[in-house]
Amino acid sequence: MEEKMKIKFLLNKKNIEVEVLPNRRLIDFLRDDLDLIGTKLGCGEGDCGACTVIINGKTANSCLVLAPQVDGKEVITIEGLGDYDKLDSLQQAFIDEGAVQCGFCTPGMLLSAKTLLDENPKPSREEIMRSMSGNLCRCTGYVKIANAIEKVANANN
Amino acid sequence: MSQFIYKKPKQLQEAFSIMKENPAYSIIAGGTDLMVKMKDNRITAKVIIDVSELNDLREIKEKQGTIYLGAAVTHTEICKSELLRGFAPALVHASGLVGSPQIRNRGTVGGNIGNASPAADTIPALMAYGAEIVLASAEGVRSLALEDFFVGPGRTVISPGEVILSIEFNKLQATQAVSFEKLGKRKALAISVVNAAAFLEIDKTKAVVTKARLALGSVAAKPIRVSAAEEALIGYSLSDDKIKEVAKIVSDSITPIDDVRSEALYRKRIAGVLTQRTLIDAWKQLV
Ligand SMILES: Cc1cc2nc3c(=O)[nH]c(=O)nc-3n(C[C@H](O)[C@H](O)[C@H](O)COP(=O)(O)OP(=O)(O)OC[C@H]3O[C@@H](n4cnc5c(N)ncnc54)[C@H](O)[C@@H]3O)c2cc1C
Ligand code: FES
Ligand code: FES
């Protein structure tokens, strides 16, 4: 029964071919099998958004996805957004605006913000607030996060 | 999590064969309901069949005034569909209020129905549109009125070997309107305390109701229609008194429960309030 299956997918722009147990959640697969620990596990039930990743251009709660479900898809995790030498403009804005406190919600927040701006480069404040509605933050009160996203949006022409 | 094999059929027929060979199966679409149950070990299936990429379940189309909505269409796709925005705006509204962007990106209308929660948001909206549900199996297809699909919380009349193929309903005419309202504990990520949808058809010259459907969720063991309240509308214009009378019939005829989200007494009152709001909104769209 415990038979692994082979899946192929694009992870952070790299082709990956791996064996995975069919009952592995995407979050555990990313963190424990692939060592990509930027994605956080909070509630495990779709409520907090700490586990947010991007699948085929759309955000998803990786705690509610089975690893084999990403076979043939494109997945982006926070590790694919930017790195220490070259931060994404959203990451830089989060730092500049003080939008990170404990940081637990930050990877998910950034990926939600990224898909928002990809689809809608000039969102209204209301649209920014809505885009965060699947990501809980216990620290910041959301205002600084919205400010950071707005800053990047304003730099978009 | 329990152990199982995962299968993603490419064709409907292939899905039927997998179901036949593996009676202990569960269907997964977006997984937003199923994965929570699996985490709590409430699913004992040995095979998980992923229907999320079956073409037959992925279409939104219109033919001769009927809208066909594939079961594996996501809430996000419903919200973006020009066809549905134009001809089923109350469904678009209901799907737009489900969970969060992440949940709407994966959660499907077929999953919302298949999960058979009394609080599911698209169900009362679809019931107000007079929707039928189409079930497919190796033997063929059958369709039934959506309200006849549910038995109780999490229980439906679906048979082993069947999948939900689509939901079908007629495009609204100029004399018809639907309105949907939900009350949750907060604006995002809130399962409905009560939800309600109203369908009205009017005779434009006389400005009276000729047909009505009132559907509510989270007020009984399954989503329901309140026929006594529907009948009380026929032949009348929507005066303040009429609205209050109909809302009272709704409050009096439902059987809500106390649970983690709310209490029965509060639900009775809110059901009346949401009935009033949806009736007023549907009426305003018409006169
Ligand atoms: C955090 C969170 C918030 C939520 N908020 C809301 C909300 O506000 N409103 C609301 O209504 N719901 C809400 N839900 C519930 C859920 O997201 C919806 O019901 C969603 O539409 C389920 O679709 P799915 O494709 O993910 O279903 P799945 O989890 O894939 O399936 C659900 C059930 O339906 C069955 N099924 C699915 N597709 C088919 C098919 N084609 N044929 C036969 N059976 C099928 C499955 O076997 C399973 O039993 C929420 C869930 C979470 C986790
Ligand atoms: S861990 Fe996935 S939503 Fe909370
Ligand atoms: S910064 Fe701590 S949860 Fe958001």
Short mmCIF file of C-alpha atoms and ligand atoms in Angstrom, two decimals:
data_model
loop_
_atom_site.label_atom_id
_atom_site.label_comp_id
_atom_site.label_asym_id
_atom_site.label_seq_id
_atom_site.Cartn_x
_atom_site.Cartn_y
_atom_site.Cartn_z
CA MET A 1 0.00 0.00 0.00
CA GLU A 2 2.73 2.43 1.00
CA GLU A 3 3.85 2.69 -2.59
CA LYS A 4 5.41 5.89 -3.82
CA MET A 5 4.40 7.42 -7.10
CA LYS A 6 6.49 9.40 -9.52
CA ILE A 7 5.47 13.00 -10.19
CA LYS A 8 6.94 15.63 -12.47
CA PHE A 9 6.33 19.31 -12.03
CA LEU A 10 7.89 22.75 -12.30
CA LEU A 11 9.00 23.98 -8.88
CA ASN A 12 10.28 27.53 -8.66
CA LYS A 13 11.09 27.45 -12.40
CA LYS A 14 13.04 24.16 -12.16
CA ASN A 15 11.85 20.84 -13.54
CA ILE A 16 11.52 18.31 -10.78
CA GLU A 17 10.94 14.57 -10.97
CA VAL A 18 10.46 12.86 -7.62
CA GLU A 19 8.82 9.96 -5.89
CA VAL A 20 6.23 10.78 -3.28
CA LEU A 21 3.72 8.96 -1.11
CA PRO A 22 0.18 9.48 -2.42
CA ASN A 23 -1.12 10.55 0.98
CA ARG A 24 1.54 13.23 1.50
CA ARG A 25 0.16 16.76 1.81
CA LEU A 26 1.89 19.29 -0.43
CA ILE A 27 3.00 21.25 2.65
CA ASP A 28 4.77 18.22 4.19
CA PHE A 29 6.23 17.26 0.82
CA LEU A 30 7.72 20.75 0.40
CA ARG A 31 8.99 21.13 3.95
CA ASP A 32 10.05 17.60 4.91
CA ASP A 33 10.94 15.95 1.60
CA LEU A 34 12.30 18.93 -0.35
CA ASP A 35 13.57 20.99 2.59
CA LEU A 36 11.74 24.12 1.45
CA ILE A 37 10.83 25.34 4.90
CA GLY A 38 9.78 28.86 3.92
CA THR A 39 6.21 27.59 3.57
CA LYS A 40 4.70 27.49 7.07
CA LEU A 41 2.23 25.09 8.61
CA GLY A 42 -0.30 26.85 10.84
CA CYS A 43 -3.82 25.49 11.19
CA GLY A 44 -3.64 22.70 8.62
CA GLU A 45 -7.28 23.37 7.73
CA GLY A 46 -7.32 26.19 5.18
CA ASP A 47 -8.03 28.96 7.69
CA CYS A 48 -4.72 30.75 8.22
CA GLY A 49 -2.98 30.90 4.82
CA ALA A 50 0.53 30.46 6.29
CA CYS A 51 0.96 27.51 3.90
CA THR A 52 0.04 29.51 0.78
CA VAL A 53 1.85 28.57 -2.44
CA ILE A 54 1.10 29.45 -6.06
CA ILE A 55 -0.12 26.62 -8.30
CA ASN A 56 -0.51 27.47 -12.00
CA GLY A 57 -0.67 31.17 -11.20
CA LYS A 58 -3.27 30.85 -8.42
CA THR A 59 -2.78 30.81 -4.68
CA ALA A 60 -3.62 27.61 -2.83
CA ASN A 61 -3.43 26.36 0.74
CA SER A 62 -0.74 23.67 0.50
CA CYS A 63 -2.18 21.98 3.59
CA LEU A 64 -5.30 21.14 1.53
CA VAL A 65 -3.49 19.75 -1.52
CA LEU A 66 -2.15 16.22 -1.98
CA ALA A 67 1.39 16.19 -3.36
CA PRO A 68 0.43 14.03 -6.37
CA GLN A 69 -2.12 16.69 -7.34
CA VAL A 70 0.67 19.01 -8.51
CA ASP A 71 1.89 16.49 -11.09
CA GLY A 72 2.27 18.38 -14.37
CA LYS A 73 1.70 21.77 -12.74
CA GLU A 74 3.82 24.81 -11.98
CA VAL A 75 4.38 25.52 -8.28
CA ILE A 76 5.96 28.63 -6.79
CA THR A 77 6.91 28.79 -3.12
CA ILE A 78 8.38 31.70 -1.22
CA GLU A 79 11.85 30.35 -2.12
CA GLY A 80 10.98 31.09 -5.76
CA LEU A 81 10.06 34.74 -5.17
CA GLY A 82 13.52 36.17 -4.53
CA ASP A 83 16.66 35.43 -2.57
CA TYR A 84 18.99 37.25 -0.22
CA ASP A 85 21.01 38.82 -3.02
CA LYS A 86 18.05 39.76 -5.13
CA LEU A 87 14.86 40.42 -3.22
CA ASP A 88 11.54 40.76 -5.00
CA SER A 89 10.21 44.33 -4.87
CA LEU A 90 7.42 43.08 -2.58
CA GLN A 91 9.93 41.60 -0.15
CA GLN A 92 11.89 44.87 -0.10
CA ALA A 93 8.70 46.86 0.46
CA PHE A 94 7.64 44.57 3.35
CA ILE A 95 11.02 45.29 5.00
CA ASP A 96 10.89 49.04 4.31
CA GLU A 97 7.33 49.43 5.56
CA GLY A 98 7.82 47.32 8.69
CA ALA A 99 5.27 44.78 7.48
CA VAL A 100 7.10 41.85 9.11
CA GLN A 101 6.95 41.24 12.84
CA CYS A 102 7.18 37.57 13.85
CA GLY A 103 7.27 36.70 10.15
CA PHE A 104 5.15 33.56 10.31
CA CYS A 105 2.46 34.89 7.96
CA THR A 106 4.95 36.66 5.68
CA PRO A 107 5.67 33.97 3.06
CA GLY A 108 1.96 33.40 2.49
CA MET A 109 1.20 37.12 2.52
CA LEU A 110 3.90 37.77 -0.07
CA LEU A 111 2.62 35.09 -2.42
CA SER A 112 -0.96 36.33 -2.14
CA ALA A 113 0.31 39.84 -2.86
CA LYS A 114 2.36 38.57 -5.78
CA THR A 115 -0.65 36.94 -7.50
CA LEU A 116 -2.73 40.03 -6.81
CA LEU A 117 -0.24 42.31 -8.55
CA ASP A 118 0.32 39.83 -11.39
CA GLU A 119 -3.41 39.88 -12.14
CA ASN A 120 -4.10 43.46 -11.22
CA PRO A 121 -1.01 45.72 -11.17
CA LYS A 122 -2.96 48.74 -9.87
CA PRO A 123 -5.30 47.43 -7.18
CA SER A 124 -7.38 49.72 -5.01
CA ARG A 125 -6.87 49.71 -1.24
CA GLU A 126 -10.09 47.69 -0.97
CA GLU A 127 -8.77 45.12 -3.45
CA ILE A 128 -5.52 44.89 -1.51
CA MET A 129 -7.40 44.24 1.75
CA ARG A 130 -9.55 41.61 0.02
CA SER A 131 -6.50 39.85 -1.44
CA MET A 132 -5.24 39.27 2.10
CA SER A 133 -8.51 37.79 3.32
CA GLY A 134 -7.12 34.24 3.23
CA ASN A 135 -3.99 35.13 5.21
CA LEU A 136 -4.15 35.68 8.95
CA CYS A 137 -1.61 37.89 10.69
CA ARG A 138 -1.54 37.89 14.49
CA CYS A 139 1.01 40.69 14.79
CA THR A 140 0.80 43.60 12.38
CA GLY A 141 -2.86 44.51 12.19
CA TYR A 142 -2.55 44.34 8.38
CA VAL A 143 -2.11 48.09 7.83
CA LYS A 144 1.63 47.96 7.26
CA ILE A 145 1.27 44.96 4.99
CA ALA A 146 -1.31 46.83 2.91
CA ASN A 147 0.99 49.85 2.84
CA ALA A 148 3.84 47.72 1.53
CA ILE A 149 1.72 46.21 -1.23
CA GLU A 150 0.35 49.64 -2.12
CA LYS A 151 3.89 50.99 -2.37
CA VAL A 152 4.83 48.37 -4.95
CA ALA A 153 1.54 48.91 -6.80
CA ASN A 154 2.18 52.65 -6.96
CA ALA A 155 5.59 52.00 -8.50
CA ASN A 156 3.86 50.00 -11.28
CA ASN A 157 2.89 52.07 -14.27
CA MET B 1 -3.47 10.51 7.37
CA SER B 2 -4.70 7.09 6.28
CA GLN B 3 -3.08 5.27 3.38
CA PHE B 4 -4.53 5.25 -0.10
CA ILE B 5 -3.73 5.14 -3.79
CA TYR B 6 -4.22 8.33 -5.81
CA LYS B 7 -5.68 8.24 -9.33
CA LYS B 8 -6.35 11.08 -11.72
CA PRO B 9 -8.39 9.74 -14.65
CA LYS B 10 -8.26 11.65 -17.94
CA GLN B 11 -11.65 10.42 -19.18
CA LEU B 12 -14.97 9.96 -17.45
CA GLN B 13 -15.14 6.30 -18.55
CA GLU B 14 -11.79 5.69 -16.91
CA ALA B 15 -13.15 7.21 -13.69
CA PHE B 16 -16.11 4.82 -13.82
CA SER B 17 -13.81 1.80 -14.23
CA ILE B 18 -11.66 2.87 -11.28
CA MET B 19 -14.79 3.22 -9.15
CA LYS B 20 -16.00 -0.22 -10.19
CA GLU B 21 -12.67 -1.89 -9.42
CA ASN B 22 -12.24 -0.08 -6.10
CA PRO B 23 -15.50 0.14 -4.19
CA ALA B 24 -13.74 1.84 -1.26
CA TYR B 25 -13.06 5.09 -3.11
CA SER B 26 -13.53 8.79 -2.41
CA ILE B 27 -13.79 11.47 -5.04
CA ILE B 28 -11.63 14.56 -4.66
CA ALA B 29 -12.06 17.78 -6.65
CA GLY B 30 -10.53 20.85 -4.98
CA GLY B 31 -10.03 18.94 -1.73
CA THR B 32 -10.97 21.91 0.46
CA ASP B 33 -13.58 19.85 2.31
CA LEU B 34 -12.12 16.38 1.85
CA MET B 35 -8.57 17.22 3.01
CA VAL B 36 -9.85 18.59 6.32
CA LYS B 37 -11.73 15.33 6.89
CA MET B 38 -8.70 13.26 5.88
CA LYS B 39 -6.53 15.12 8.33
CA ASP B 40 -8.96 14.17 11.10
CA ASN B 41 -8.96 10.56 9.82
CA ARG B 42 -12.62 10.76 8.93
CA ILE B 43 -12.01 9.27 5.46
CA THR B 44 -11.35 5.55 5.11
CA ALA B 45 -11.09 5.34 1.32
CA LYS B 46 -8.40 3.11 -0.17
CA VAL B 47 -8.43 4.99 -3.49
CA ILE B 48 -8.75 8.72 -4.02
CA ILE B 49 -10.07 9.62 -7.46
CA ASP B 50 -9.25 13.14 -8.63
CA VAL B 51 -11.98 14.47 -10.94
CA SER B 52 -10.62 18.01 -11.10
CA GLU B 53 -9.29 17.66 -14.64
CA LEU B 54 -12.06 15.72 -16.35
CA ASN B 55 -13.06 17.85 -19.35
CA ASP B 56 -16.71 16.88 -19.07
CA LEU B 57 -16.78 18.42 -15.60
CA ARG B 58 -14.90 21.59 -16.49
CA GLU B 59 -17.27 23.37 -18.88
CA ILE B 60 -19.44 26.43 -18.45
CA LYS B 61 -21.72 26.80 -21.46
CA GLU B 62 -25.13 27.89 -22.63
CA LYS B 63 -27.41 26.06 -25.04
CA GLN B 64 -30.90 27.23 -25.98
CA GLY B 65 -31.41 29.21 -22.82
CA THR B 66 -30.01 26.57 -20.45
CA ILE B 67 -26.77 27.08 -18.58
CA TYR B 68 -24.56 24.02 -18.02
CA LEU B 69 -22.11 24.38 -15.17
CA GLY B 70 -19.55 21.56 -14.89
CA ALA B 71 -19.12 20.14 -11.38
CA ALA B 72 -15.35 20.73 -11.33
CA VAL B 73 -15.60 24.46 -12.10
CA THR B 74 -14.00 26.43 -9.25
CA HIS B 75 -15.57 29.33 -7.38
CA THR B 76 -12.91 31.64 -8.85
CA GLU B 77 -13.87 30.50 -12.35
CA ILE B 78 -17.55 31.08 -11.58
CA CYS B 79 -16.71 34.62 -10.43
CA LYS B 80 -14.77 35.30 -13.64
CA SER B 81 -17.26 33.79 -16.12
CA GLU B 82 -18.86 36.45 -18.32
CA LEU B 83 -21.80 34.13 -18.98
CA LEU B 84 -22.53 33.61 -15.29
CA ARG B 85 -21.92 37.25 -14.40
CA GLY B 86 -24.52 38.16 -16.97
CA PHE B 87 -27.12 35.47 -16.40
CA ALA B 88 -26.52 34.12 -12.90
CA PRO B 89 -25.19 37.06 -10.87
CA ALA B 90 -26.55 35.74 -7.56
CA LEU B 91 -24.53 32.53 -8.02
CA VAL B 92 -21.45 34.63 -8.76
CA HIS B 93 -22.17 36.57 -5.56
CA ALA B 94 -22.49 33.33 -3.54
CA SER B 95 -19.28 31.82 -4.95
CA GLY B 96 -17.48 35.10 -4.29
CA LEU B 97 -18.37 34.84 -0.60
CA VAL B 98 -16.93 31.33 -0.16
CA GLY B 99 -13.92 31.15 2.16
CA SER B 100 -10.90 33.04 0.89
CA PRO B 101 -9.15 33.56 -2.46
CA GLN B 102 -7.12 30.39 -1.83
CA ILE B 103 -10.26 28.35 -1.06
CA ARG B 104 -12.12 29.76 -4.08
CA ASN B 105 -9.17 28.99 -6.36
CA ARG B 106 -9.45 25.28 -5.59
CA GLY B 107 -12.95 24.68 -4.22
CA THR B 108 -15.51 23.62 -6.81
CA VAL B 109 -19.26 23.91 -7.12
CA GLY B 110 -19.55 20.10 -7.37
CA GLY B 111 -17.57 19.77 -4.15
CA ASN B 112 -19.75 22.36 -2.44
CA ILE B 113 -22.80 20.28 -3.37
CA GLY B 114 -21.18 16.84 -2.87
CA ASN B 115 -20.04 17.76 0.61
CA ALA B 116 -23.71 18.40 1.44
CA SER B 117 -23.11 20.82 4.27
CA PRO B 118 -26.37 22.51 5.30
CA ALA B 119 -24.37 25.77 5.26
CA ALA B 120 -22.92 25.51 1.73
CA ASP B 121 -23.25 28.87 -0.01
CA THR B 122 -23.82 27.97 -3.64
CA ILE B 123 -26.64 25.53 -2.88
CA PRO B 124 -29.45 27.98 -1.91
CA ALA B 125 -28.40 30.25 -4.78
CA LEU B 126 -28.61 27.36 -7.26
CA MET B 127 -31.89 26.18 -5.75
CA ALA B 128 -33.30 29.66 -6.30
CA TYR B 129 -32.31 29.40 -9.96
CA GLY B 130 -34.35 26.18 -10.08
CA ALA B 131 -31.23 24.12 -10.77
CA GLU B 132 -31.13 20.44 -11.59
CA ILE B 133 -28.17 18.26 -10.73
CA VAL B 134 -26.90 15.79 -13.33
CA LEU B 135 -25.31 12.56 -12.10
CA ALA B 136 -23.32 10.31 -14.42
CA SER B 137 -22.30 6.66 -14.09
CA ALA B 138 -21.19 3.87 -16.42
CA GLU B 139 -24.89 3.16 -16.95
CA GLY B 140 -25.75 6.68 -18.14
CA VAL B 141 -26.96 9.96 -16.70
CA ARG B 142 -29.89 10.98 -14.52
CA SER B 143 -30.95 14.38 -13.32
CA LEU B 144 -33.01 15.55 -10.39
CA ALA B 145 -34.03 18.80 -8.74
CA LEU B 146 -31.14 20.03 -6.61
CA GLU B 147 -33.28 20.12 -3.46
CA ASP B 148 -34.00 16.40 -3.87
CA PHE B 149 -30.29 15.55 -3.85
CA PHE B 150 -29.73 16.06 -0.12
CA VAL B 151 -30.69 13.66 2.66
CA GLY B 152 -29.00 15.25 5.69
CA PRO B 153 -25.67 16.73 6.76
CA GLY B 154 -23.02 15.13 4.52
CA ARG B 155 -25.56 12.71 3.05
CA THR B 156 -26.97 12.69 -0.48
CA VAL B 157 -28.80 10.30 -2.81
CA ILE B 158 -25.68 9.74 -4.94
CA SER B 159 -25.14 6.02 -5.67
CA PRO B 160 -21.83 4.14 -5.73
CA GLY B 161 -20.29 4.58 -9.18
CA GLU B 162 -21.87 7.99 -9.79
CA VAL B 163 -20.21 11.37 -10.13
CA ILE B 164 -21.79 14.79 -10.16
CA LEU B 165 -21.41 15.80 -13.79
CA SER B 166 -23.02 19.22 -13.91
CA ILE B 167 -25.63 21.61 -12.64
CA GLU B 168 -28.14 23.00 -15.10
CA PHE B 169 -30.56 25.88 -14.91
CA ASN B 170 -32.37 28.28 -17.19
CA LYS B 171 -31.06 31.73 -17.99
CA LEU B 172 -33.07 34.40 -16.25
CA GLN B 173 -35.72 36.20 -18.29
CA ALA B 174 -36.28 39.96 -18.07
CA THR B 175 -39.22 39.26 -15.73
CA GLN B 176 -37.10 37.18 -13.32
CA ALA B 177 -34.47 37.96 -10.70
CA VAL B 178 -32.50 36.13 -8.00
CA SER B 179 -30.82 37.52 -4.90
CA PHE B 180 -28.44 35.81 -2.44
CA GLU B 181 -27.37 36.92 1.04
CA LYS B 182 -25.16 35.33 3.64
CA LEU B 183 -24.52 36.12 7.25
CA GLY B 184 -21.23 34.90 8.68
CA LYS B 185 -19.40 35.83 11.85
CA ARG B 186 -17.01 37.98 9.89
CA LYS B 187 -16.51 39.06 6.30
CA ALA B 188 -13.91 36.55 5.12
CA LEU B 189 -13.37 32.89 5.87
CA ALA B 190 -16.68 32.47 7.62
CA ILE B 191 -19.06 29.56 7.17
CA SER B 192 -22.62 30.89 6.96
CA VAL B 193 -24.62 31.22 10.18
CA VAL B 194 -27.58 31.45 7.79
CA ASN B 195 -27.75 32.02 4.04
CA ALA B 196 -30.75 32.70 1.84
CA ALA B 197 -31.70 33.14 -1.79
CA ALA B 198 -34.89 34.40 -3.40
CA PHE B 199 -36.16 33.99 -6.95
CA LEU B 200 -39.02 36.17 -8.15
CA GLU B 201 -40.86 36.25 -11.44
CA ILE B 202 -43.31 39.09 -11.92
CA ASP B 203 -46.05 40.15 -14.25
CA LYS B 204 -44.62 43.51 -15.28
CA THR B 205 -47.92 45.17 -16.18
CA LYS B 206 -49.62 44.32 -12.91
CA ALA B 207 -46.42 44.30 -10.84
CA VAL B 208 -47.38 41.15 -8.97
CA VAL B 209 -45.38 38.01 -8.27
CA THR B 210 -46.22 35.10 -10.58
CA LYS B 211 -43.58 32.66 -9.38
CA ALA B 212 -41.28 32.49 -6.34
CA ARG B 213 -38.57 30.28 -4.90
CA LEU B 214 -37.10 30.80 -1.43
CA ALA B 215 -34.11 28.68 -0.45
CA LEU B 216 -32.19 28.79 2.81
CA GLY B 217 -29.12 27.16 4.29
CA SER B 218 -28.00 26.39 7.84
CA VAL B 219 -31.58 26.42 9.08
CA ALA B 220 -32.28 22.66 8.89
CA ALA B 221 -30.44 19.36 8.38
CA LYS B 222 -30.08 20.21 4.69
CA PRO B 223 -30.58 23.25 2.46
CA ILE B 224 -34.33 23.76 2.08
CA ARG B 225 -37.05 25.54 0.16
CA VAL B 226 -39.94 27.07 2.09
CA SER B 227 -42.96 26.41 -0.09
CA ALA B 228 -45.53 27.96 2.28
CA ALA B 229 -43.64 31.25 2.03
CA GLU B 230 -43.31 30.94 -1.74
CA GLU B 231 -47.07 30.40 -2.13
CA ALA B 232 -47.86 33.41 0.05
CA LEU B 233 -46.15 35.63 -2.53
CA ILE B 234 -48.08 34.54 -5.61
CA GLY B 235 -50.44 37.18 -6.96
CA TYR B 236 -49.16 39.90 -4.65
CA SER B 237 -47.06 42.97 -5.01
CA LEU B 238 -44.17 43.21 -2.56
CA SER B 239 -45.55 45.61 0.07
CA ASP B 240 -43.86 46.06 3.45
CA ASP B 241 -46.60 44.00 5.05
CA LYS B 242 -46.21 41.21 2.54
CA ILE B 243 -42.45 41.06 3.07
CA LYS B 244 -42.94 40.85 6.84
CA GLU B 245 -45.61 38.17 6.49
CA VAL B 246 -43.39 36.03 4.25
CA ALA B 247 -40.36 36.49 6.52
CA LYS B 248 -42.45 35.34 9.48
CA ILE B 249 -43.58 32.22 7.63
CA VAL B 250 -39.92 31.43 6.96
CA SER B 251 -38.87 31.99 10.59
CA ASP B 252 -41.76 29.88 11.85
CA SER B 253 -41.29 26.96 9.50
CA ILE B 254 -37.56 26.31 9.80
CA THR B 255 -35.90 24.00 12.33
CA PRO B 256 -32.40 25.31 12.99
CA ILE B 257 -30.07 23.96 15.67
CA ASP B 258 -27.64 25.37 18.22
CA ASP B 259 -24.04 24.74 17.16
CA VAL B 260 -20.55 26.23 17.33
CA ARG B 261 -21.46 29.05 14.99
CA SER B 262 -24.80 30.16 16.38
CA GLU B 263 -28.04 29.39 18.20
CA ALA B 264 -31.40 28.23 16.90
CA LEU B 265 -33.31 31.28 18.12
CA TYR B 266 -30.88 33.70 16.50
CA ARG B 267 -30.95 31.69 13.28
CA LYS B 268 -34.76 31.94 13.16
CA ARG B 269 -34.58 35.72 13.40
CA ILE B 270 -31.75 36.06 10.91
CA ALA B 271 -33.50 33.75 8.44
CA GLY B 272 -36.40 36.22 8.50
CA VAL B 273 -34.09 39.18 8.04
CA LEU B 274 -32.22 37.60 5.14
CA THR B 275 -35.53 36.61 3.54
CA GLN B 276 -36.62 40.24 3.66
CA ARG B 277 -33.33 41.47 2.23
CA THR B 278 -33.25 39.00 -0.65
CA LEU B 279 -36.90 39.65 -1.51
CA ILE B 280 -36.39 43.41 -1.55
CA ASP B 281 -33.25 43.07 -3.64
CA ALA B 282 -34.85 40.71 -6.19
CA TRP B 283 -37.92 42.97 -6.41
CA LYS B 284 -35.79 46.07 -6.94
CA GLN B 285 -34.03 44.38 -9.86
CA LEU B 286 -37.45 43.99 -11.53
CA VAL B 287 -39.53 47.11 -10.90
C1 LIG C 1 -11.11 27.54 5.35
C2 LIG C 1 -12.35 27.11 4.61
C3 LIG C 1 -13.37 28.01 4.39
C4 LIG C 1 -14.53 27.63 3.71
N1 LIG C 1 -15.52 28.56 3.52
C5 LIG C 1 -16.67 28.19 2.89
C6 LIG C 1 -17.72 29.13 2.71
O1 LIG C 1 -17.62 30.30 3.09
N2 LIG C 1 -18.85 28.69 2.09
C7 LIG C 1 -19.00 27.41 1.65
O2 LIG C 1 -20.05 27.08 1.09
N3 LIG C 1 -18.01 26.50 1.81
C8 LIG C 1 -16.86 26.85 2.42
N4 LIG C 1 -15.85 25.93 2.61
C9 LIG C 1 -16.05 24.56 2.15
C10 LIG C 1 -15.46 24.20 0.78
O3 LIG C 1 -14.42 25.05 0.43
C11 LIG C 1 -16.52 24.24 -0.32
O4 LIG C 1 -17.57 23.40 0.02
C12 LIG C 1 -15.94 23.84 -1.69
O5 LIG C 1 -16.81 24.23 -2.71
C13 LIG C 1 -15.71 22.34 -1.79
O6 LIG C 1 -15.25 22.04 -3.08
P1 LIG C 1 -13.99 21.08 -3.32
O7 LIG C 1 -13.87 20.93 -4.79
O8 LIG C 1 -12.82 21.57 -2.61
O9 LIG C 1 -14.53 19.74 -2.65
P2 LIG C 1 -13.79 18.37 -2.20
O10 LIG C 1 -13.20 18.61 -0.88
O11 LIG C 1 -12.86 17.97 -3.31
O12 LIG C 1 -15.01 17.44 -2.17
C14 LIG C 1 -16.06 17.64 -1.23
C15 LIG C 1 -17.03 16.44 -1.26
O13 LIG C 1 -17.72 16.38 -2.49
C16 LIG C 1 -17.42 15.17 -3.18
N5 LIG C 1 -17.27 15.52 -4.59
C17 LIG C 1 -16.53 16.53 -5.12
N6 LIG C 1 -16.70 16.60 -6.46
C18 LIG C 1 -17.55 15.61 -6.78
C19 LIG C 1 -18.12 15.15 -8.02
N7 LIG C 1 -17.86 15.77 -9.19
N8 LIG C 1 -18.98 14.10 -7.98
C20 LIG C 1 -19.27 13.49 -6.81
N9 LIG C 1 -18.77 13.87 -5.62
C21 LIG C 1 -17.93 14.92 -5.60
C22 LIG C 1 -16.17 14.61 -2.54
O14 LIG C 1 -16.13 13.20 -2.61
C23 LIG C 1 -16.32 15.10 -1.12
O15 LIG C 1 -17.15 14.26 -0.39
C24 LIG C 1 -14.67 26.30 3.25
C25 LIG C 1 -13.62 25.38 3.46
C26 LIG C 1 -12.47 25.77 4.14
C27 LIG C 1 -11.38 24.77 4.35
S1 FES C 2 -1.79 25.77 7.43
FE1 FES C 2 -2.82 25.77 5.55
S2 FES C 2 -4.25 27.33 5.84
FE2 FES C 2 -3.41 27.17 7.81
S1 FES C 3 3.93 39.06 11.32
FE1 FES C 3 3.42 37.67 12.88
S2 FES C 3 1.68 36.70 12.04
FE2 FES C 3 2.02 38.27 10.65
#
